[in-house]
Amino acid sequence: ERMIDIAGVHKTFVADHGTVTALEPVSITIKEGEFISIVGPSGCGKSTLLRLISGLDQASGGSIKLDVSGRKRPVGFVFQEPVLLPWKTIIDNVRFPLDTSGVSRAQGDKTALDLIKMVGLAGFEKALPRQLSGGMRQRAAIARALSDDPPILLMDEPFSAVDLLTRDNLNDELLRIWQSTGKTILLVTHSVEEAAYLADRVMVMTARPGKLKCIHNVELPRP
Ligand code: ADP
Ligand code: ADP
């Protein structure tokens, strides 16, 4: 029931002024259904780690194993800013990943509608993204990330662009979604409070001169 197995994964970028170490070697194991938060100072490699797990970037070394055999798309990704197609309605945005996966239009609409309800956007399915608030757009982006049912959801500071009250609401929404779907979730955040509120396990990435990174695991009892 290991969902994600990361062993000695590191990442170096070649830039104009030389090489940049974006991620020192990390090893972590994540079980199916766990909710993990990752905190750490800016630039320590949190986004890089998520991008490597998602396949958006390729690791410079080490191995990443996802136990997701037979899944067309193992990972859903939610970015800091909600990325939606501006000319498409909310339902068309949410259904979009299904349009290319051989699902019928009727089935796609049903799946999308269920997700739109789950994230609290019922009634807005025909709206365009610009007609919604930032928090609502991010809810739609979460629904879209879930639409082709990936077992893993990766979120890179998903709520940092919304106001604090909205953020609290979205946190509770996310917990409900996690409880009802059983997804394995990795969430990067700048907020220690948010990390501890949401997760079973908080990973703290530290940056020290000369020895950039270690991961401390903080296990939390769920109230
Ligand atoms: P965090 O998410 O913890 O703020 P990042 O993973 O975004 O950190 O970045 C880690 C380090 O790698 C930073 O120093 C950043 O500038 C560098 N970095 C990230 N992406 C690239 C890239 N595409 N090219 C060069 N350097 C990068
Ligand atoms: P974060 O909000 O996680 O700290 P950043 O603002 O550091 O992220 O980076 C935003 C984007 O820019 C990321 O996709 C990252 O890969 C890229 N990036 C970061 N630093 C550099 C860099 N030095 N050169 C090129 N791309 C970078």
Tab-separated table of N, CA and C and ligand atoms in Angstrom, residues 13 17 20 42-43 46-48 51 57 80 156-157 188 190, ligand 2:
chain	number	residue	atom	x	y	z
A	13	PHE	N	19.623	22.210	-12.162
A	13	PHE	CA	19.367	22.934	-13.410
A	13	PHE	C	20.668	23.537	-13.913
A	17	HIS	N	24.715	31.099	-15.422
A	17	HIS	CA	25.795	31.365	-14.480
A	17	HIS	C	26.315	30.091	-13.816
A	20	VAL	N	22.440	25.085	-10.871
A	20	VAL	CA	21.648	25.414	-9.694
A	20	VAL	C	21.107	24.119	-9.110
A	42	SER	N	11.366	29.508	1.183
A	42	SER	CA	11.319	29.730	-0.254
A	42	SER	C	12.627	29.284	-0.895
A	43	GLY	N	12.527	28.578	-1.976
A	43	GLY	CA	13.719	28.169	-2.707
A	43	GLY	C	14.336	26.859	-2.263
A	46	LYS	N	10.599	22.761	-2.798
A	46	LYS	CA	9.289	22.137	-2.627
A	46	LYS	C	8.567	21.965	-3.966
A	47	SER	N	8.524	23.045	-4.735
A	47	SER	CA	7.844	22.959	-6.035
A	47	SER	C	8.543	21.962	-6.937
A	48	THR	N	9.870	21.986	-6.878
A	48	THR	CA	10.640	21.062	-7.708
A	48	THR	C	10.260	19.622	-7.379
A	51	ARG	N	6.972	18.810	-8.897
A	51	ARG	CA	7.063	18.719	-10.363
A	51	ARG	C	7.725	17.416	-10.796
A	57	ASP	N	8.673	17.637	-14.612
A	57	ASP	CA	10.125	17.758	-14.767
A	57	ASP	C	10.748	16.396	-14.548
A	80	GLN	N	-0.561	27.216	-7.903
A	80	GLN	CA	-0.812	28.359	-7.032
A	80	GLN	C	-1.956	29.222	-7.577
A	156	ASP	N	0.394	22.784	-5.195
A	156	ASP	CA	1.530	23.663	-4.926
A	156	ASP	C	1.024	25.019	-4.445
A	157	GLU	N	1.020	25.218	-3.156
A	157	GLU	CA	0.489	26.445	-2.547
A	157	GLU	C	-0.850	26.845	-3.157
A	188	VAL	N	1.987	21.534	-0.827
A	188	VAL	CA	3.062	22.449	-0.439
A	188	VAL	C	2.432	23.743	0.050
A	190	HIS	N	3.265	27.588	2.496
A	190	HIS	CA	4.160	28.412	3.308
A	190	HIS	C	3.695	28.469	4.753
B	2	ADP	P1	7.579	29.177	-5.423
B	2	ADP	O1	6.355	30.044	-5.386
B	2	ADP	O2	7.273	27.732	-5.225
B	2	ADP	O3	8.681	29.660	-4.527
B	2	ADP	P2	9.045	30.299	-7.596
B	2	ADP	O4	8.396	31.635	-7.592
B	2	ADP	O5	10.383	30.128	-7.002
B	2	ADP	O6	8.074	29.230	-6.937
B	2	ADP	O7	9.094	29.725	-9.087
B	2	ADP	C1	8.010	29.813	-9.966
B	2	ADP	C2	8.363	29.092	-11.268
B	2	ADP	O8	9.567	29.604	-11.833
B	2	ADP	C3	8.607	27.594	-11.084
B	2	ADP	O9	7.992	26.903	-12.159
B	2	ADP	C4	10.105	27.411	-11.124
B	2	ADP	O10	10.449	26.154	-11.677
B	2	ADP	C5	10.536	28.563	-11.994
B	2	ADP	N1	11.836	29.099	-11.532
B	2	ADP	C6	12.161	29.407	-10.279
B	2	ADP	N2	13.406	29.867	-10.203
B	2	ADP	C7	13.889	29.863	-11.472
B	2	ADP	C8	15.117	30.222	-12.076
B	2	ADP	N3	16.139	30.660	-11.352
B	2	ADP	N4	15.242	30.091	-13.415
B	2	ADP	C9	14.228	29.641	-14.137
B	2	ADP	N5	13.042	29.272	-13.640
B	2	ADP	C10	12.869	29.372	-12.316
